Coordinates of C-alpha atoms in Angstrom, one line a residue:
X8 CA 109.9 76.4 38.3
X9 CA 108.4 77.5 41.7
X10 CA 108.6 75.2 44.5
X11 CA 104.7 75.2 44.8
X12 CA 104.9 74.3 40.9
X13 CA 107.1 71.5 42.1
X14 CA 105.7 70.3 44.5
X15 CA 102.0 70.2 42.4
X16 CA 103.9 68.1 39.7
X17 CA 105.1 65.6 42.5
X18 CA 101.3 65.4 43.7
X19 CA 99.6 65.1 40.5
X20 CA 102.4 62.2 39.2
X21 CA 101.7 60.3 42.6
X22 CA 98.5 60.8 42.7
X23 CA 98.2 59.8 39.0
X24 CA 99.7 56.5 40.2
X25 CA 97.4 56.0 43.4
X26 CA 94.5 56.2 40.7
X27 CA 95.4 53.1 39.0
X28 CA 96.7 51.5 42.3
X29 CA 93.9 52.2 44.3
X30 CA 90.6 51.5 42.5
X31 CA 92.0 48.5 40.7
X32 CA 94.9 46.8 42.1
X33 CA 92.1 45.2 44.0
X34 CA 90.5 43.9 40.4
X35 CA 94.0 43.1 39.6
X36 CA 94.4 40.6 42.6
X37 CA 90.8 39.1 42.3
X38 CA 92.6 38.3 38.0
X39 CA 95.3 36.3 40.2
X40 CA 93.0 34.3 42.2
X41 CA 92.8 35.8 45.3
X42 CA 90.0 35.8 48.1
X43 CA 88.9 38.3 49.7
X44 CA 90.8 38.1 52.7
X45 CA 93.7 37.1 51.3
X46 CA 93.2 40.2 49.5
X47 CA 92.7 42.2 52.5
X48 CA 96.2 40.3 54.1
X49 CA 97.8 42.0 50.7
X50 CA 96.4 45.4 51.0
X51 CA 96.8 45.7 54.6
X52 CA 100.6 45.5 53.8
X53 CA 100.9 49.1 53.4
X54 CA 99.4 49.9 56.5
X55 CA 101.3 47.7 58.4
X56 CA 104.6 49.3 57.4
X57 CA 102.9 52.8 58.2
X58 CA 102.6 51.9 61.7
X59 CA 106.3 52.3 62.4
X60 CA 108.3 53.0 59.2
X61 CA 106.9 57.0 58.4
X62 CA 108.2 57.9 62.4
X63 CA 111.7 56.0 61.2
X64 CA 112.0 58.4 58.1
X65 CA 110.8 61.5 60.1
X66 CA 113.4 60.7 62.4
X67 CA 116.0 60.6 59.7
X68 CA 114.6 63.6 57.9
X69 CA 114.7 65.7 60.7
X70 CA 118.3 64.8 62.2
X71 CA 119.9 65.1 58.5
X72 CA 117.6 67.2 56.4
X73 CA 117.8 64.7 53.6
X74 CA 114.2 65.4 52.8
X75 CA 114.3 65.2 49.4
X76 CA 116.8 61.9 49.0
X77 CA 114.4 60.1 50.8
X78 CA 111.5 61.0 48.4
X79 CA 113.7 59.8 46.0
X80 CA 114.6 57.0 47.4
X81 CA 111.0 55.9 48.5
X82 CA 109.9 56.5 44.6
X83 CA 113.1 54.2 43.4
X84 CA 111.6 51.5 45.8
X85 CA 107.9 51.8 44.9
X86 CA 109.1 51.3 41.2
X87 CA 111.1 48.2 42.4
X88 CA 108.8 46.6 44.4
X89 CA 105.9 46.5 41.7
X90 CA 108.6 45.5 39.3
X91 CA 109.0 42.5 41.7
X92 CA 105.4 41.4 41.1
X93 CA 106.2 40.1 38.1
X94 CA 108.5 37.6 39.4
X95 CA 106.5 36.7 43.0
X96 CA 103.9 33.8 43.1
X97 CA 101.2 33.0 46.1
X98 CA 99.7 35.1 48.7
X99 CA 102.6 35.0 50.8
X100 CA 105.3 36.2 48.2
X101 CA 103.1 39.2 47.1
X102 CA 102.1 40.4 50.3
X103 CA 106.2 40.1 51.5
X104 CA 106.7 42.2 48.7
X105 CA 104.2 44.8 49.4
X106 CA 105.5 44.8 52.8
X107 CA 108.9 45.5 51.9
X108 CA 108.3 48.5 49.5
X109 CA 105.9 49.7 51.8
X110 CA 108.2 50.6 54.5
X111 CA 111.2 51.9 51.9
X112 CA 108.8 54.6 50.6
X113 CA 106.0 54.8 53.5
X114 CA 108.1 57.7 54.8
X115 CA 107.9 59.7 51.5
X116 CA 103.9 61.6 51.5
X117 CA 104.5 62.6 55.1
X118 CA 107.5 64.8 53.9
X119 CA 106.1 66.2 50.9
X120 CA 102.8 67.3 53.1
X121 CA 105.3 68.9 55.2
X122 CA 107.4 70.5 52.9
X123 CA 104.2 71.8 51.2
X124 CA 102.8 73.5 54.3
X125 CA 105.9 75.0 55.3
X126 CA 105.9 76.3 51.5
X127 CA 102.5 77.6 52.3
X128 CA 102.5 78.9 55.7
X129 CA 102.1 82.6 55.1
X130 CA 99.1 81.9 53.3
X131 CA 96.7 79.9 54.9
X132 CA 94.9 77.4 53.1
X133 CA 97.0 77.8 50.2
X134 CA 98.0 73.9 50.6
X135 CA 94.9 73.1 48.4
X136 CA 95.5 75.0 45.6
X137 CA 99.0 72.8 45.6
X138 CA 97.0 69.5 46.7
X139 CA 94.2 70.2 43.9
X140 CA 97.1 69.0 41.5
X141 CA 97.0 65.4 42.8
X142 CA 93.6 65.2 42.7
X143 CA 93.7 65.9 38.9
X144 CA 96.4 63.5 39.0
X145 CA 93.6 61.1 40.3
X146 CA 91.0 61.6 37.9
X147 CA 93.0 61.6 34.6
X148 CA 94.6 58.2 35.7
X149 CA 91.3 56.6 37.2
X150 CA 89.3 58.0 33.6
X151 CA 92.1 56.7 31.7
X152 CA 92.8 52.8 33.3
X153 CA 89.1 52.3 33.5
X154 CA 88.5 53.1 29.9
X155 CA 91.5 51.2 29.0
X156 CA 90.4 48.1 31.4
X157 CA 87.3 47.8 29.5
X158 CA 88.9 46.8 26.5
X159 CA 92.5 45.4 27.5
X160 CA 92.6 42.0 30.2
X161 CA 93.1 43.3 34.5
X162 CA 96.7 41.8 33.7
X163 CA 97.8 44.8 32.4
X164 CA 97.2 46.9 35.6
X165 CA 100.6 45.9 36.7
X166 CA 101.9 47.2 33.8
X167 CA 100.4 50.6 34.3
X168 CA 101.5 50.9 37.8
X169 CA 105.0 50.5 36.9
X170 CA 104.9 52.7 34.2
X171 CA 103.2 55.2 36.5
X172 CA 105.8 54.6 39.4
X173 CA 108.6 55.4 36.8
X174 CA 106.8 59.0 36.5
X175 CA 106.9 59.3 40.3
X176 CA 110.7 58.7 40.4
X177 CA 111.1 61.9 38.0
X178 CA 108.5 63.9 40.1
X179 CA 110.4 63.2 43.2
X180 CA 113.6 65.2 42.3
X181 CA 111.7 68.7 42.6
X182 CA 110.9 67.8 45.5
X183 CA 112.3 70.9 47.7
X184 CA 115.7 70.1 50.3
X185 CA 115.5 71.7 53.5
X186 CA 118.3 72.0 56.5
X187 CA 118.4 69.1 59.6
X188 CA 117.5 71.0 62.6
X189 CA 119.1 70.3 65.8
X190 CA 119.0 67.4 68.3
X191 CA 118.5 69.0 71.4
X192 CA 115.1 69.6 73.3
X193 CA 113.2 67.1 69.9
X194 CA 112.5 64.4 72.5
X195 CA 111.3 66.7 75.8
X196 CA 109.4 68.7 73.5
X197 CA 107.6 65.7 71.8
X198 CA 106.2 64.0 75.2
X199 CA 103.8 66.0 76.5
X200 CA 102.1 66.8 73.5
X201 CA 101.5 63.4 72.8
X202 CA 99.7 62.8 76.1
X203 CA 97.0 65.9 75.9
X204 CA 94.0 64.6 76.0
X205 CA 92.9 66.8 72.9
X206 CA 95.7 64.9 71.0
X207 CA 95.1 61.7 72.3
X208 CA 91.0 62.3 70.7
X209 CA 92.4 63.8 67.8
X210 CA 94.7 60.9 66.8
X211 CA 91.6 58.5 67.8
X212 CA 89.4 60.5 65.5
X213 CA 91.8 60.1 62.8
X214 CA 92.5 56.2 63.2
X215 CA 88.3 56.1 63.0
X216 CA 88.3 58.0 59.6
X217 CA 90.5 55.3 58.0
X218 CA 89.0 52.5 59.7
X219 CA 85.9 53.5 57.7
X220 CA 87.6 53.6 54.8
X221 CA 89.2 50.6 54.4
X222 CA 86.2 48.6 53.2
X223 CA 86.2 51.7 50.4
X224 CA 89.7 51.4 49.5
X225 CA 90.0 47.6 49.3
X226 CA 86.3 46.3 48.1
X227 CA 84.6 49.8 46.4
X228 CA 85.4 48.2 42.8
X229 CA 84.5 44.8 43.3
X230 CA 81.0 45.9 45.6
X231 CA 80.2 47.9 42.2
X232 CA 81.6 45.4 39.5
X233 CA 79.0 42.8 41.5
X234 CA 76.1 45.4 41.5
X235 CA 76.7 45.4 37.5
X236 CA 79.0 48.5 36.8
X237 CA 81.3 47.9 33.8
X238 CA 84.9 49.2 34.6
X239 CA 84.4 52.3 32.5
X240 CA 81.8 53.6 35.1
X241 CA 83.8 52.6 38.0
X242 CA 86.4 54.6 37.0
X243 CA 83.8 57.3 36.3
X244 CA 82.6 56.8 39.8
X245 CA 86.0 57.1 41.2
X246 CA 86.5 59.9 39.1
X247 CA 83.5 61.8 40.6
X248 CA 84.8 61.6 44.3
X249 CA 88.5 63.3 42.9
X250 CA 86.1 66.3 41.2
X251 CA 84.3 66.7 44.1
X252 CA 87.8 66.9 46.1
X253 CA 89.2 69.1 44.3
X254 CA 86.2 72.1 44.7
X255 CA 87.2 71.6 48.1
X256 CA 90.7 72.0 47.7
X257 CA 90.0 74.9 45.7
X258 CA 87.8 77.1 48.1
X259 CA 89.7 75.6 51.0
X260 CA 91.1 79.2 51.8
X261 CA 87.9 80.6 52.1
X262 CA 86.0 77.6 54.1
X263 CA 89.6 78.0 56.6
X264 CA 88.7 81.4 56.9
X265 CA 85.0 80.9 58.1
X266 CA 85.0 78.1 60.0
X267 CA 87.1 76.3 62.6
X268 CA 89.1 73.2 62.1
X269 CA 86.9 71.3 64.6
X270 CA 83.8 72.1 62.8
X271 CA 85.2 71.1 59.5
X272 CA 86.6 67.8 61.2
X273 CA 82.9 67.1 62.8
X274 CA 81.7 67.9 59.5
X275 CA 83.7 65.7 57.7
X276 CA 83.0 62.4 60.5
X277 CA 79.2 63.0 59.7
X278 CA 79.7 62.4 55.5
X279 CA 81.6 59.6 56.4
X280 CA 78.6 58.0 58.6
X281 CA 75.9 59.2 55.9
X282 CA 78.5 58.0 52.8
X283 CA 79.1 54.4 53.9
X284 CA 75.7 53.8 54.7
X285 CA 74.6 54.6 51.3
X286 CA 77.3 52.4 49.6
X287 CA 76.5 49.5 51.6
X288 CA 72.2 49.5 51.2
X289 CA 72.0 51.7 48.0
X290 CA 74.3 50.8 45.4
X291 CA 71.8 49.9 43.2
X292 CA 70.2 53.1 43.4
X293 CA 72.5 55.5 40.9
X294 CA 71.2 59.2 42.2
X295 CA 71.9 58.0 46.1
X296 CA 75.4 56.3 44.8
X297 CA 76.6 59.1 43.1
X298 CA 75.5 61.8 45.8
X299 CA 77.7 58.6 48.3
X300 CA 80.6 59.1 45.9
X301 CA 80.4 63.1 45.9
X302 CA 80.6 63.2 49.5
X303 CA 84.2 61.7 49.0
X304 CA 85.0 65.7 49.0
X305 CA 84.3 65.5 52.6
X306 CA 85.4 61.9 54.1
X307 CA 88.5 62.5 52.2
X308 CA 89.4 66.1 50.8
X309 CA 88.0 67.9 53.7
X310 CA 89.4 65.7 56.7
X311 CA 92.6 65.4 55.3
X312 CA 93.3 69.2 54.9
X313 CA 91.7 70.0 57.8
X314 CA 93.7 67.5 59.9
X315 CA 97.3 68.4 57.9
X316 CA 96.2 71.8 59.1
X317 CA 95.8 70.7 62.9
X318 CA 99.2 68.5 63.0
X319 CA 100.8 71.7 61.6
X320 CA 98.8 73.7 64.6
X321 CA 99.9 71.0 67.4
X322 CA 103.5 69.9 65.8
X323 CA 105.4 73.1 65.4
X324 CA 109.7 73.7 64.6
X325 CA 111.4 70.7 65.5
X326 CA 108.5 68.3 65.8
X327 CA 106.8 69.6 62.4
X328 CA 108.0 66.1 60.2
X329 CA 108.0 64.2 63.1
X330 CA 104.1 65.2 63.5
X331 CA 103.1 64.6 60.1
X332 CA 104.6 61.0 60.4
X333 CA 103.4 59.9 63.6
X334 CA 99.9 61.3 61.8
X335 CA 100.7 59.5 58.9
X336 CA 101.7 56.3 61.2
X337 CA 98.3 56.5 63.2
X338 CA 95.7 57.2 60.6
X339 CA 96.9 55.2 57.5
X340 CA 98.7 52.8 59.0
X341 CA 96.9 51.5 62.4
X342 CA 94.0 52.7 61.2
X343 CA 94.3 51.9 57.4
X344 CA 95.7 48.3 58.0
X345 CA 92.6 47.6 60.8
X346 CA 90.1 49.3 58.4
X347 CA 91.4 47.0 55.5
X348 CA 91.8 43.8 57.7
X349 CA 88.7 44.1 59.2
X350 CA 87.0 44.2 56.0
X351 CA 88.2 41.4 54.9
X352 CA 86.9 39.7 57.7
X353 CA 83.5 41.2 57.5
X354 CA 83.4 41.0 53.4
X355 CA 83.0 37.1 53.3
X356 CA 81.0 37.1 57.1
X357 CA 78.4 40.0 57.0
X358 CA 78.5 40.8 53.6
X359 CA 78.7 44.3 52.0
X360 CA 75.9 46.0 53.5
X361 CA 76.9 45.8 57.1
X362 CA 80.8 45.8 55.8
X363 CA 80.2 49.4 55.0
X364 CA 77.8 50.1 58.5
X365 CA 80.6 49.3 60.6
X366 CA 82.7 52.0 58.1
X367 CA 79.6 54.6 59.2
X368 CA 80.0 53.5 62.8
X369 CA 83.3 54.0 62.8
X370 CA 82.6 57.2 61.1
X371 CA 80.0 58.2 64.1
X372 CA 82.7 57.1 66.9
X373 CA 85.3 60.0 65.3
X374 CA 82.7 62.6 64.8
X375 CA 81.7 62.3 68.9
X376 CA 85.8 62.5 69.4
X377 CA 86.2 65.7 67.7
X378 CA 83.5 67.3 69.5
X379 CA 84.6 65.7 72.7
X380 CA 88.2 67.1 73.0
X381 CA 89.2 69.0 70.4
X382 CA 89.3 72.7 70.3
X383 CA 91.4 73.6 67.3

């Protein structure tokens, strides 16, 4: 098997995964009791241990070139620590435990994006054909829960995430090894590109883009249970973001080609405004909700290749994990963990409509970075 092949099964079993964890774990917490911020407390667990463990494993990876183990090991711990949630009772337990596998496997997708552009880099924007596999990943899983969750009690989530994470575990062992580069020069090297001020926007853009989506991510299936949608059709809503995500992945080497990572990053901050907007005022309206779900393709599919592609542009030899971690560490995790605690804050204050306008805002403030600084 090639390594692109392997690495597309490793994406499409994680990502299988993710689409059970992330549109219902949520639902799955809400069957235990929780409120919504304790709910948010949970979820922002995750993000929190993205902060600082992915730059821990990037350090690692780099100085011993035990890239693959720690996939492995981060997949061993994810299956683990959802095993645990059997056993742990009250807010406090559950988000300790999220925590904790959190930052044993945070340092995992970081890797894998990096081993996958290395394996692509003669051919540019040939990481989406690769990606498109995790997408599918998505959509099977989220089709497949939501139909089952219309029939079988929330309860059972848990069960399918464990399941799922056992999958993961096999994925992880084609997951390619590669050879620790050298101490000297990492550290002198790493300094200066941190304090450009294009990097400095960039990073800031990024921290914006999952600010916005941690209302999405957290409170997207309980906003549409509430407006009326059964489970099936959530998962068919969630399942209509992944399509439109993969078409991008799919005719990302061509939109590479023709247009420049800074106008595909400004694009991409624009949907984001326009999406949110839409989910928070028009979720009863089902032609402007699905067109708000489409445009997933851009908030997500879209900013995310196009901003793997510029860490790979700014972060090059020795730094090239190290990058993809302190992107992972800054976007998902300060980012993810604000978006999602602030959220929670806003859920039970403001209410979903202005919950999601503070997503477009945030969404508005990284589109004016991009244009601002960066010249990629």
């Amino acid at each position: 098997m090639t390594v692109s092949a392997r690495l597309g099964a490793y994406y499409f079993a994680y990502f299988a995964y993710v689409g059970v964890l992330a549109p219902y774990f949520s639902l799955w917490l809400a069957g235990q009791g929780y409120g919504a911020r304790q709910m948010a407390l949970i979820l922002a667990m995750p993000q929190i241990a993205r902060v600082f463990a992915p730059a821990i494993w990037g350090w690692i990876a780099d100085r011993t070139g035990w890239q693959r183990g720690i996939v492995i090991f981060a997949a061993a711990a994810v299956l683990g620590g959802f095993s645990a949630l059997y056993l742990a009772r009250g807010v406090v337990e559950v988000a300790a435990v999220m925590l904790v596998l959190s930052v044993l496997a945070s340092g995992s997708m970081p890797l894998v994006e990096a081993a996958a552009l290395a394996a692509t880099r003669a051919r540019p924007g040939s990481y989406g054909p690769v990606r498109l596999w995790g997408s599918v990943g998505f959509i099977l899983a989220v089709l497949g829960a939501g139909v089952w969750l219309d029939r079988h009690d929330v309860s059972t989530i848990l069960d399918i995430v464990v399941g799922l994470a056992a999958v993961v575990c096999l994925a992880a062992f084609g997951i390619p090894s590669r050879e620790p580069h050298p101490a000297s020069a990492r550290a002198a090297r790493l300094g200066p590109v941190l304090v450009r001020a294009d990097v400095l926007a960039f990073f800031g853009a990024c921290v914006c883009n999952a600010v916005a989506h941690g209302a999405l991510y957290a409170f997207l299936s309980i906003h549409l249970e509430a407006a009326g949608y059964s489970k099936g059709s959530i998962g068919t809503l969630w399942t209509l973001g992944s399509a439109a995500e993969i078409a991008v992945f799919v005719f990302l080497p061509q939109l590479m080609r023709r247009y420049s990572l800074r106008f595909l990053l400004i694009a991409s901050f624009v949907c984001v405004a326009v999406r949110f907007l839409l989910i928070g005022w028009a979720v009863d309206v089902l032609g402007l909700l699905v067109f708000a779900i489409l445009l997933h393709a851009a908030t997500f599919g879209l900013f995310h290749a196009a901003s793997l592609a510029a860490v790979h542009r700014i972060f090059t030899g020795r730094l090239e994990a190290r990058g993809q971690a302190l992107y992972a560490s800054l976007t998902y995790g300060v980012g993810g963990a604000a978006g999602t605690l602030i959220a929670g804050w806003t859920w039970d204050t403001l209410g979903p409509g202005l919950t999601f306008t503070v997503s477009a805002l945030a969404g508005a403030i990284g589109a004016l970075l991009v244009a601002w600084k960066l010249r990629v």
